[in-house]
Amino acid sequence: MVVSLSITGLYTSLLALLFVGLAINIIRLRLQFKAGIGDGGHQPLAKAIRVHGNFAEYIPMALIMLGIYEVNGASPIVLHALGAILFIGRILHAVGLSKTTGVSKQRQIGMLSLFLVMLILAVENIRLFITAI
């Protein structure tokens, strides 16, 4: 049996590009504000660090669950839908948090889309496990 993770690979790669972009933004701001460690009290740098950190906190688990779902035979259309929602949601979250530390629609939609994808994947992976036994 050949195991393919090509769809998960696509979204992992797209998200990796976004992650690198977020890291480059932090480096750019560190150089601009001459802040080697921490945020140096600069709000734009603090926001950029949180955008990157939030990504690092949530995306690995989401991608692991997406990969498990793909290996277990999920529909390619569903996989693409979940991957696209995850990717677009992360962009919206980054834009929303970069604009303000307060409430922002993009940030809310970004987090809601992340949680929606993670919940769907968790339920579906559990369902597939139960039906396999």
PDB file of C-alpha atoms in Angstrom:
ATOM      1  CA  MET A   1       0.000   0.000   0.000  1.00  0.00           C
ATOM      2  CA  VAL A   2       1.380   3.363  -1.029  1.00  0.00           C
ATOM      3  CA  VAL A   3       0.780   6.150   1.470  1.00  0.00           C
ATOM      4  CA  SER A   4       0.435   9.582  -0.067  1.00  0.00           C
ATOM      5  CA  LEU A   5       0.438  12.864   1.772  1.00  0.00           C
ATOM      6  CA  SER A   6       0.506  15.050  -1.316  1.00  0.00           C
ATOM      7  CA  ILE A   7      -2.408  17.273  -0.299  1.00  0.00           C
ATOM      8  CA  THR A   8      -1.112  17.708   3.238  1.00  0.00           C
ATOM      9  CA  GLY A   9       2.295  18.362   1.676  1.00  0.00           C
ATOM     10  CA  LEU A  10       0.845  21.180  -0.415  1.00  0.00           C
ATOM     11  CA  TYR A  11      -0.730  22.963   2.558  1.00  0.00           C
ATOM     12  CA  THR A  12       2.290  22.299   4.770  1.00  0.00           C
ATOM     13  CA  SER A  13       4.455  23.962   2.125  1.00  0.00           C
ATOM     14  CA  LEU A  14       2.129  26.944   1.708  1.00  0.00           C
ATOM     15  CA  LEU A  15       1.983  27.396   5.470  1.00  0.00           C
ATOM     16  CA  ALA A  16       5.778  27.047   5.696  1.00  0.00           C
ATOM     17  CA  LEU A  17       6.150  29.921   3.234  1.00  0.00           C
ATOM     18  CA  LEU A  18       3.793  32.003   5.359  1.00  0.00           C
ATOM     19  CA  PHE A  19       5.715  31.048   8.526  1.00  0.00           C
ATOM     20  CA  VAL A  20       9.009  32.134   6.964  1.00  0.00           C
ATOM     21  CA  GLY A  21       7.379  35.388   5.848  1.00  0.00           C
ATOM     22  CA  LEU A  22       6.213  36.047   9.406  1.00  0.00           C
ATOM     23  CA  ALA A  23       9.732  35.339  10.711  1.00  0.00           C
ATOM     24  CA  ILE A  24      11.283  37.685   8.147  1.00  0.00           C
ATOM     25  CA  ASN A  25       8.867  40.387   9.298  1.00  0.00           C
ATOM     26  CA  ILE A  26      10.134  39.950  12.873  1.00  0.00           C
ATOM     27  CA  ILE A  27      13.746  40.207  11.692  1.00  0.00           C
ATOM     28  CA  ARG A  28      12.913  43.352   9.713  1.00  0.00           C
ATOM     29  CA  LEU A  29      11.297  44.945  12.772  1.00  0.00           C
ATOM     30  CA  ARG A  30      14.170  43.880  15.056  1.00  0.00           C
ATOM     31  CA  LEU A  31      16.607  45.634  12.738  1.00  0.00           C
ATOM     32  CA  GLN A  32      14.366  48.693  12.483  1.00  0.00           C
ATOM     33  CA  PHE A  33      13.985  49.017  16.272  1.00  0.00           C
ATOM     34  CA  LYS A  34      17.445  47.642  17.118  1.00  0.00           C
ATOM     35  CA  ALA A  35      15.867  45.058  19.431  1.00  0.00           C
ATOM     36  CA  GLY A  36      17.867  41.846  19.720  1.00  0.00           C
ATOM     37  CA  ILE A  37      15.756  40.012  22.298  1.00  0.00           C
ATOM     38  CA  GLY A  38      12.139  40.599  23.242  1.00  0.00           C
ATOM     39  CA  ASP A  39      10.180  43.441  21.717  1.00  0.00           C
ATOM     40  CA  GLY A  40      12.115  46.346  23.254  1.00  0.00           C
ATOM     41  CA  GLY A  41       8.801  47.982  24.140  1.00  0.00           C
ATOM     42  CA  HIS A  42       7.880  48.413  20.466  1.00  0.00           C
ATOM     43  CA  GLN A  43       4.239  47.538  19.796  1.00  0.00           C
ATOM     44  CA  PRO A  44       4.677  46.586  16.109  1.00  0.00           C
ATOM     45  CA  LEU A  45       7.422  44.118  17.054  1.00  0.00           C
ATOM     46  CA  ALA A  46       5.356  42.719  19.933  1.00  0.00           C
ATOM     47  CA  LYS A  47       2.444  42.115  17.540  1.00  0.00           C
ATOM     48  CA  ALA A  48       4.686  40.465  14.944  1.00  0.00           C
ATOM     49  CA  ILE A  49       6.148  38.165  17.603  1.00  0.00           C
ATOM     50  CA  ARG A  50       2.646  37.131  18.710  1.00  0.00           C
ATOM     51  CA  VAL A  51       1.459  36.493  15.142  1.00  0.00           C
ATOM     52  CA  HIS A  52       4.457  34.208  14.605  1.00  0.00           C
ATOM     53  CA  GLY A  53       4.063  32.590  18.030  1.00  0.00           C
ATOM     54  CA  ASN A  54       0.364  31.925  17.574  1.00  0.00           C
ATOM     55  CA  PHE A  55       1.134  30.251  14.259  1.00  0.00           C
ATOM     56  CA  ALA A  56       3.827  28.080  15.880  1.00  0.00           C
ATOM     57  CA  GLU A  57       1.466  27.104  18.707  1.00  0.00           C
ATOM     58  CA  TYR A  58      -1.443  25.873  16.601  1.00  0.00           C
ATOM     59  CA  ILE A  59      -0.403  24.962  13.067  1.00  0.00           C
ATOM     60  CA  PRO A  60       1.733  21.870  13.829  1.00  0.00           C
ATOM     61  CA  MET A  61      -1.211  20.073  15.479  1.00  0.00           C
ATOM     62  CA  ALA A  62      -3.562  21.059  12.663  1.00  0.00           C
ATOM     63  CA  LEU A  63      -1.140  19.732  10.041  1.00  0.00           C
ATOM     64  CA  ILE A  64      -0.590  16.477  11.920  1.00  0.00           C
ATOM     65  CA  MET A  65      -4.355  15.933  12.046  1.00  0.00           C
ATOM     66  CA  LEU A  66      -4.699  16.852   8.354  1.00  0.00           C
ATOM     67  CA  GLY A  67      -2.016  14.298   7.475  1.00  0.00           C
ATOM     68  CA  ILE A  68      -3.666  11.588   9.568  1.00  0.00           C
ATOM     69  CA  TYR A  69      -6.971  12.341   7.877  1.00  0.00           C
ATOM     70  CA  GLU A  70      -5.362  12.066   4.441  1.00  0.00           C
ATOM     71  CA  VAL A  71      -3.616   8.766   5.275  1.00  0.00           C
ATOM     72  CA  ASN A  72      -6.935   7.389   6.511  1.00  0.00           C
ATOM     73  CA  GLY A  73      -8.508   7.976   3.103  1.00  0.00           C
ATOM     74  CA  ALA A  74     -10.278  11.313   3.346  1.00  0.00           C
ATOM     75  CA  SER A  75     -11.827  12.836   0.259  1.00  0.00           C
ATOM     76  CA  PRO A  76      -9.376  15.037  -1.658  1.00  0.00           C
ATOM     77  CA  ILE A  77     -12.048  17.729  -1.975  1.00  0.00           C
ATOM     78  CA  VAL A  78     -12.576  17.804   1.797  1.00  0.00           C
ATOM     79  CA  LEU A  79      -8.805  17.845   2.387  1.00  0.00           C
ATOM     80  CA  HIS A  80      -8.366  20.782   0.011  1.00  0.00           C
ATOM     81  CA  ALA A  81     -11.273  22.635   1.606  1.00  0.00           C
ATOM     82  CA  LEU A  82      -9.847  22.184   5.107  1.00  0.00           C
ATOM     83  CA  GLY A  83      -6.313  23.060   3.975  1.00  0.00           C
ATOM     84  CA  ALA A  84      -7.494  26.180   2.158  1.00  0.00           C
ATOM     85  CA  ILE A  85      -9.574  27.327   5.132  1.00  0.00           C
ATOM     86  CA  LEU A  86      -6.565  26.799   7.394  1.00  0.00           C
ATOM     87  CA  PHE A  87      -4.229  28.736   5.081  1.00  0.00           C
ATOM     88  CA  ILE A  88      -6.598  31.638   4.423  1.00  0.00           C
ATOM     89  CA  GLY A  89      -7.482  31.783   8.120  1.00  0.00           C
ATOM     90  CA  ARG A  90      -3.815  32.127   9.063  1.00  0.00           C
ATOM     91  CA  ILE A  91      -3.400  34.990   6.610  1.00  0.00           C
ATOM     92  CA  LEU A  92      -6.481  36.715   8.025  1.00  0.00           C
ATOM     93  CA  HIS A  93      -5.225  36.206  11.580  1.00  0.00           C
ATOM     94  CA  ALA A  94      -1.830  37.704  10.725  1.00  0.00           C
ATOM     95  CA  VAL A  95      -3.414  40.716   9.016  1.00  0.00           C
ATOM     96  CA  GLY A  96      -5.916  41.251  11.825  1.00  0.00           C
ATOM     97  CA  LEU A  97      -3.393  41.041  14.652  1.00  0.00           C
ATOM     98  CA  SER A  98      -0.900  43.196  12.763  1.00  0.00           C
ATOM     99  CA  LYS A  99      -3.482  45.982  12.532  1.00  0.00           C
ATOM    100  CA  THR A 100      -4.495  46.070  16.194  1.00  0.00           C
ATOM    101  CA  THR A 101      -4.061  44.253  19.487  1.00  0.00           C
ATOM    102  CA  GLY A 102      -7.754  44.848  20.104  1.00  0.00           C
ATOM    103  CA  VAL A 103     -10.729  43.196  18.452  1.00  0.00           C
ATOM    104  CA  SER A 104     -10.463  42.713  14.706  1.00  0.00           C
ATOM    105  CA  LYS A 105     -12.755  40.805  12.350  1.00  0.00           C
ATOM    106  CA  GLN A 106      -9.833  39.275  10.455  1.00  0.00           C
ATOM    107  CA  ARG A 107      -8.265  37.993  13.662  1.00  0.00           C
ATOM    108  CA  GLN A 108     -11.583  36.547  14.855  1.00  0.00           C
ATOM    109  CA  ILE A 109     -12.277  34.869  11.515  1.00  0.00           C
ATOM    110  CA  GLY A 110      -8.715  33.536  11.452  1.00  0.00           C
ATOM    111  CA  MET A 111      -9.010  31.918  14.875  1.00  0.00           C
ATOM    112  CA  LEU A 112     -12.536  30.643  14.269  1.00  0.00           C
ATOM    113  CA  SER A 113     -11.447  29.044  10.999  1.00  0.00           C
ATOM    114  CA  LEU A 114      -8.480  27.407  12.751  1.00  0.00           C
ATOM    115  CA  PHE A 115     -10.669  26.003  15.525  1.00  0.00           C
ATOM    116  CA  LEU A 116     -13.308  24.866  13.024  1.00  0.00           C
ATOM    117  CA  VAL A 117     -10.714  22.972  10.971  1.00  0.00           C
ATOM    118  CA  MET A 118      -9.151  21.425  14.085  1.00  0.00           C
ATOM    119  CA  LEU A 119     -12.534  20.344  15.473  1.00  0.00           C
ATOM    120  CA  ILE A 120     -13.619  18.832  12.152  1.00  0.00           C
ATOM    121  CA  LEU A 121     -10.326  16.961  11.848  1.00  0.00           C
ATOM    122  CA  ALA A 122     -10.478  15.720  15.443  1.00  0.00           C
ATOM    123  CA  VAL A 123     -14.039  14.429  15.056  1.00  0.00           C
ATOM    124  CA  GLU A 124     -13.366  12.895  11.638  1.00  0.00           C
ATOM    125  CA  ASN A 125     -10.173  11.154  12.759  1.00  0.00           C
ATOM    126  CA  ILE A 126     -11.980   9.721  15.799  1.00  0.00           C
ATOM    127  CA  ARG A 127     -14.883   8.623  13.567  1.00  0.00           C
ATOM    128  CA  LEU A 128     -12.509   6.912  11.140  1.00  0.00           C
ATOM    129  CA  PHE A 129     -10.773   5.133  14.019  1.00  0.00           C
ATOM    130  CA  ILE A 130     -14.062   3.880  15.483  1.00  0.00           C
ATOM    131  CA  THR A 131     -15.380   2.658  12.131  1.00  0.00           C
ATOM    132  CA  ALA A 132     -12.093   0.825  11.454  1.00  0.00           C
ATOM    133  CA  ILE A 133     -12.371  -1.383  14.558  1.00  0.00           C
TER     134      ILE A 133
END
